[in-house]
Short mmCIF file of C-alpha atoms in Angstrom, two decimals:
data_model
loop_
_atom_site.label_atom_id
_atom_site.label_comp_id
_atom_site.label_asym_id
_atom_site.label_seq_id
_atom_site.Cartn_x
_atom_site.Cartn_y
_atom_site.Cartn_z
CA UNK A 5 0.01 0.04 0.01
CA UNK A 6 1.37 3.40 -0.95
CA UNK A 7 2.32 5.63 1.90
CA UNK A 8 1.48 9.38 1.89
CA UNK A 9 3.12 12.19 3.75
CA UNK A 10 -0.16 13.96 4.59
CA UNK A 11 -3.86 13.22 4.64
CA UNK A 12 -4.36 15.81 1.94
CA UNK A 13 -1.87 14.01 -0.31
CA UNK A 14 -3.66 10.73 0.20
CA UNK A 15 -7.04 12.23 -0.86
CA UNK A 16 -5.52 14.11 -3.76
CA UNK A 17 -3.70 11.16 -5.31
CA UNK A 18 -6.37 8.53 -4.64
CA UNK A 19 -9.24 10.72 -5.93
CA UNK A 20 -7.18 11.83 -8.98
CA UNK A 21 -6.37 8.23 -9.82
CA UNK A 22 -10.09 7.29 -9.61
CA UNK A 23 -10.97 10.15 -12.01
CA UNK A 24 -8.20 9.23 -14.41
CA UNK A 25 -9.17 5.52 -14.42
CA UNK A 26 -12.84 6.34 -14.89
CA UNK A 27 -14.11 4.71 -11.69
CA UNK A 28 -15.46 8.23 -10.77
CA UNK A 29 -17.12 9.17 -14.05
CA UNK A 30 -17.15 12.59 -15.76
CA UNK A 31 -20.14 14.55 -14.52
CA UNK A 32 -20.34 12.74 -11.15
CA UNK A 33 -21.17 15.00 -8.28
CA UNK A 34 -19.27 14.84 -5.03
CA UNK A 35 -19.50 16.33 -1.64
CA UNK A 36 -16.86 17.21 0.97
CA UNK A 37 -18.66 15.13 3.56
CA UNK A 38 -18.91 12.00 1.41
CA UNK A 39 -15.32 12.22 0.43
CA UNK A 40 -14.22 12.61 4.00
CA UNK A 41 -16.15 9.54 4.90
CA UNK A 42 -14.80 7.64 1.97
CA UNK A 43 -11.12 8.42 2.70
CA UNK A 44 -11.64 8.31 6.42
CA UNK A 45 -10.21 11.72 7.09
CA UNK A 46 -11.56 15.09 8.38
CA UNK A 47 -13.04 17.64 5.92
CA UNK A 48 -9.98 19.94 6.04
CA UNK A 49 -7.62 17.78 3.95
CA UNK A 50 -10.46 16.93 1.62
CA UNK A 51 -11.10 20.66 0.95
CA UNK A 52 -7.36 21.18 0.31
CA UNK A 53 -7.24 18.25 -2.10
CA UNK A 54 -10.39 19.31 -3.94
CA UNK A 55 -8.95 22.82 -4.30
CA UNK A 56 -5.90 21.46 -5.98
CA UNK A 57 -7.98 19.18 -8.32
CA UNK A 58 -10.14 22.16 -9.26
CA UNK A 59 -7.00 24.11 -10.20
CA UNK A 60 -5.83 21.19 -12.40
CA UNK A 61 -9.30 20.89 -13.94
CA UNK A 62 -10.07 17.38 -12.79
CA UNK A 63 -13.00 18.91 -10.85
CA UNK A 64 -15.14 21.93 -11.25
CA UNK A 65 -17.27 23.90 -8.75
CA UNK A 66 -20.31 26.03 -9.47
CA UNK A 67 -23.18 27.65 -7.50
CA UNK A 68 -26.02 25.13 -6.69
CA UNK A 69 -23.88 22.37 -8.40
CA UNK A 70 -21.27 21.70 -5.72
CA UNK A 71 -18.30 19.67 -6.80
CA UNK A 72 -18.45 17.83 -10.13
CA UNK A 73 -15.94 15.69 -11.99
CA UNK A 74 -15.16 17.67 -15.09
CA UNK A 75 -16.33 16.71 -18.47
CA UNK A 76 -13.57 16.29 -21.04
CA UNK A 77 -14.35 18.85 -23.80
CA UNK A 78 -13.05 19.36 -27.32
CA UNK A 79 -11.43 22.58 -26.16
CA UNK A 80 -9.77 20.82 -23.30
CA UNK A 81 -8.23 18.30 -25.59
CA UNK A 82 -7.01 20.95 -27.98
CA UNK A 83 -5.40 23.05 -25.31
CA UNK A 84 -3.72 20.04 -23.63
CA UNK A 85 -2.30 18.80 -26.88
CA UNK A 86 -1.02 22.31 -27.78
CA UNK A 87 1.02 22.32 -24.60
CA UNK A 88 2.10 18.71 -24.97
CA UNK A 89 3.20 19.23 -28.58
CA UNK A 90 5.30 22.25 -27.59
CA UNK A 91 6.93 20.69 -24.56
CA UNK A 92 7.41 17.15 -25.82
CA UNK A 93 8.99 18.30 -29.07
CA UNK A 94 11.31 20.51 -27.03
CA UNK A 95 12.26 17.59 -24.70
CA UNK A 96 12.83 15.36 -27.70
CA UNK A 97 15.13 17.92 -29.34
CA UNK A 98 17.22 18.23 -26.15
CA UNK A 99 17.27 14.47 -25.77
CA UNK A 100 18.74 14.04 -29.23
CA UNK A 101 21.89 15.78 -27.94
CA UNK A 102 22.18 13.22 -25.12
CA UNK A 103 21.01 9.93 -26.57
CA UNK A 104 23.50 7.06 -26.56
CA UNK A 105 23.73 3.91 -28.72
CA UNK A 106 22.50 1.99 -25.63
CA UNK A 107 19.41 4.16 -25.45
CA UNK A 108 18.79 3.75 -29.13
CA UNK A 109 18.99 -0.07 -28.74
CA UNK A 110 16.52 0.01 -25.85
CA UNK A 111 14.11 2.15 -27.80
CA UNK A 112 14.21 -0.20 -30.84
CA UNK A 113 13.56 -3.12 -28.38
CA UNK A 114 10.42 -1.30 -27.16
CA UNK A 115 9.27 -0.92 -30.72
CA UNK A 116 9.77 -4.75 -31.13
CA UNK A 117 7.70 -5.30 -28.01
CA UNK A 118 4.98 -3.11 -29.37
CA UNK A 119 4.79 -5.21 -32.57
CA UNK A 120 3.78 -8.15 -30.46
CA UNK A 121 0.87 -6.19 -29.01
CA UNK A 122 -0.10 -5.26 -32.58
CA UNK A 123 -0.15 -8.95 -33.61
CA UNK A 124 -2.40 -9.83 -30.63
CA UNK A 125 -4.52 -6.69 -31.12
CA UNK A 126 -3.87 -5.86 -27.49
CA UNK A 127 -4.74 -2.12 -27.80
CA UNK A 128 -4.33 -1.26 -24.13
CA UNK A 129 -0.95 -2.96 -23.85
CA UNK A 130 0.21 -1.10 -27.02
CA UNK A 131 -0.95 2.21 -25.47
CA UNK A 132 1.07 1.56 -22.40
CA UNK A 133 4.16 0.62 -24.53
CA UNK A 134 3.67 3.84 -26.54
CA UNK A 135 3.62 5.83 -23.40
CA UNK A 136 6.82 4.17 -22.17
CA UNK A 137 8.53 4.81 -25.48
CA UNK A 138 7.87 8.52 -25.41
CA UNK A 139 8.60 8.85 -21.75
CA UNK A 140 12.00 7.15 -22.23
CA UNK A 141 12.93 9.64 -24.87
CA UNK A 142 11.87 12.68 -22.86
CA UNK A 143 13.68 11.49 -19.80
CA UNK A 144 17.02 11.86 -21.69
CA UNK A 145 16.59 15.63 -21.98
CA UNK A 146 18.36 16.41 -18.76
CA UNK A 147 15.77 19.02 -17.64
CA UNK A 148 13.99 17.63 -14.57
CA UNK A 149 11.40 20.42 -14.44
CA UNK A 150 10.44 19.88 -18.05
CA UNK A 151 10.17 16.11 -17.48
CA UNK A 152 7.94 16.66 -14.51
CA UNK A 153 5.55 18.96 -16.40
CA UNK A 154 5.37 16.51 -19.30
CA UNK A 155 4.68 13.66 -16.85
CA UNK A 156 1.80 15.60 -15.26
CA UNK A 157 0.29 16.35 -18.68
CA UNK A 158 0.56 12.72 -19.81
CA UNK A 159 -1.02 11.56 -16.56
CA UNK A 160 -3.90 14.01 -17.14
CA UNK A 161 -4.29 12.72 -20.69
CA UNK A 162 -4.95 9.20 -19.30
CA UNK A 163 -8.45 10.51 -18.73
CA UNK A 164 -9.12 10.49 -22.44
CA UNK A 165 -11.03 7.57 -23.95
CA UNK A 166 -9.04 4.61 -25.29
CA UNK A 167 -6.80 5.89 -28.12
CA UNK A 168 -5.95 2.76 -30.05
CA UNK A 169 -8.97 0.86 -31.38
CA UNK A 170 -7.66 -0.74 -34.63
CA UNK A 171 -4.47 -2.50 -35.94
CA UNK A 172 -4.32 0.11 -38.65
CA UNK A 173 -3.83 2.87 -36.03
CA UNK A 174 -1.05 0.80 -34.40
CA UNK A 175 0.63 0.33 -37.82
CA UNK A 176 0.66 4.16 -38.28
CA UNK A 177 2.05 4.65 -34.78
CA UNK A 178 4.86 2.17 -35.21
CA UNK A 179 5.75 3.72 -38.60
CA UNK A 180 6.02 7.13 -36.96
CA UNK A 181 8.04 5.76 -34.11
CA UNK A 182 10.57 4.23 -36.62
CA UNK A 183 10.90 7.60 -38.30
CA UNK A 184 11.60 9.22 -34.90
CA UNK A 185 14.20 6.49 -34.24
CA UNK A 186 15.98 7.18 -37.58
CA UNK A 187 16.16 10.85 -36.82
CA UNK A 188 17.36 10.11 -33.26
CA UNK A 189 20.05 7.81 -34.69
CA UNK A 190 21.15 10.46 -37.09
CA UNK A 191 21.16 13.05 -34.25
CA UNK A 192 18.96 15.22 -36.35
CA UNK A 193 17.53 17.57 -33.66
CA UNK A 194 15.21 19.53 -35.93
CA UNK A 195 13.71 16.45 -37.62
CA UNK A 196 13.14 14.75 -34.16
CA UNK A 197 11.37 17.90 -32.96
CA UNK A 198 9.19 18.11 -36.11
CA UNK A 199 8.29 14.36 -36.07
CA UNK A 200 7.19 14.50 -32.38
CA UNK A 201 5.02 17.51 -33.16
CA UNK A 202 3.42 15.72 -36.09
CA UNK A 203 2.86 12.63 -33.94
CA UNK A 204 1.00 14.79 -31.41
CA UNK A 205 -1.16 16.30 -34.20
CA UNK A 206 -2.31 12.78 -35.13
CA UNK A 207 -2.96 12.02 -31.47
CA UNK A 208 -4.99 15.18 -31.00
CA UNK A 209 -7.28 14.49 -34.02
CA UNK A 210 -8.02 10.93 -32.84
CA UNK A 211 -8.64 11.92 -29.16
CA UNK A 212 -10.98 14.70 -30.17
CA UNK A 213 -13.03 12.29 -32.17
CA UNK A 214 -13.14 9.77 -29.27
CA UNK A 215 -14.13 12.56 -26.81
CA UNK A 216 -16.95 13.74 -29.08
CA UNK A 217 -18.24 10.18 -29.32
CA UNK A 218 -18.01 9.65 -25.56
CA UNK A 219 -19.75 12.93 -24.78
CA UNK A 220 -22.59 12.15 -27.17
CA UNK A 221 -23.14 8.84 -25.31
CA UNK A 222 -23.12 10.73 -22.04
CA UNK A 223 -25.69 13.18 -23.36
CA UNK A 224 -28.00 10.43 -24.41
CA UNK A 225 -27.62 8.60 -21.08
CA UNK A 226 -27.91 11.59 -18.75
CA UNK A 227 -29.84 14.13 -20.81
CA UNK A 228 -27.09 16.74 -20.46
CA UNK A 229 -23.50 17.36 -19.61
CA UNK A 230 -23.16 18.63 -16.04
CA UNK A 231 -19.72 19.99 -15.16
CA UNK A 232 -18.72 20.73 -18.76
#
């Protein structure tokens, strides 16, 4: 069991994980009292955790609505991917200066692993492998603050609906990964930066479509979109 330094930290991380994993669904209404009972703490750390989650847009508050799990909107996806594209392409460019032959070998091994998930059509496993591939590249950049910001944004993006839903999508992703690897091997900083940005554009288009579909289903099921 994970240990937390404070009760506020416990509530923050556990509630955030529930939101990211979808066990607390978008549009769900919460109360300070019910959260305090759930996490077996007083209301003070709950209020502190909720305030932070509101700032990070996991939760929203409004008069007469209380606390609501935020709905993922098209605008939210666009803004998140704009930031991710800028920061991840920068990190990849910096990493190109520091990548070693050992790193390149490890990244190619990860692509080989991803091909196995493609053959078994294990879309979730491929998604995890894709995340690990990109994270490995960014961690090489040598800028801990940049790595931390990217990690937080990637974690937030885990809220988005399942990205890979077809073998064709995986084929396109692997093809772009190989192009990135060739540019890394050539130490071509500008090309690596451009390829990561293009990769993010593909991702944004797909996620926006998935979010629109998910929100349409939510509208039909609930008759509206509370907390949007």
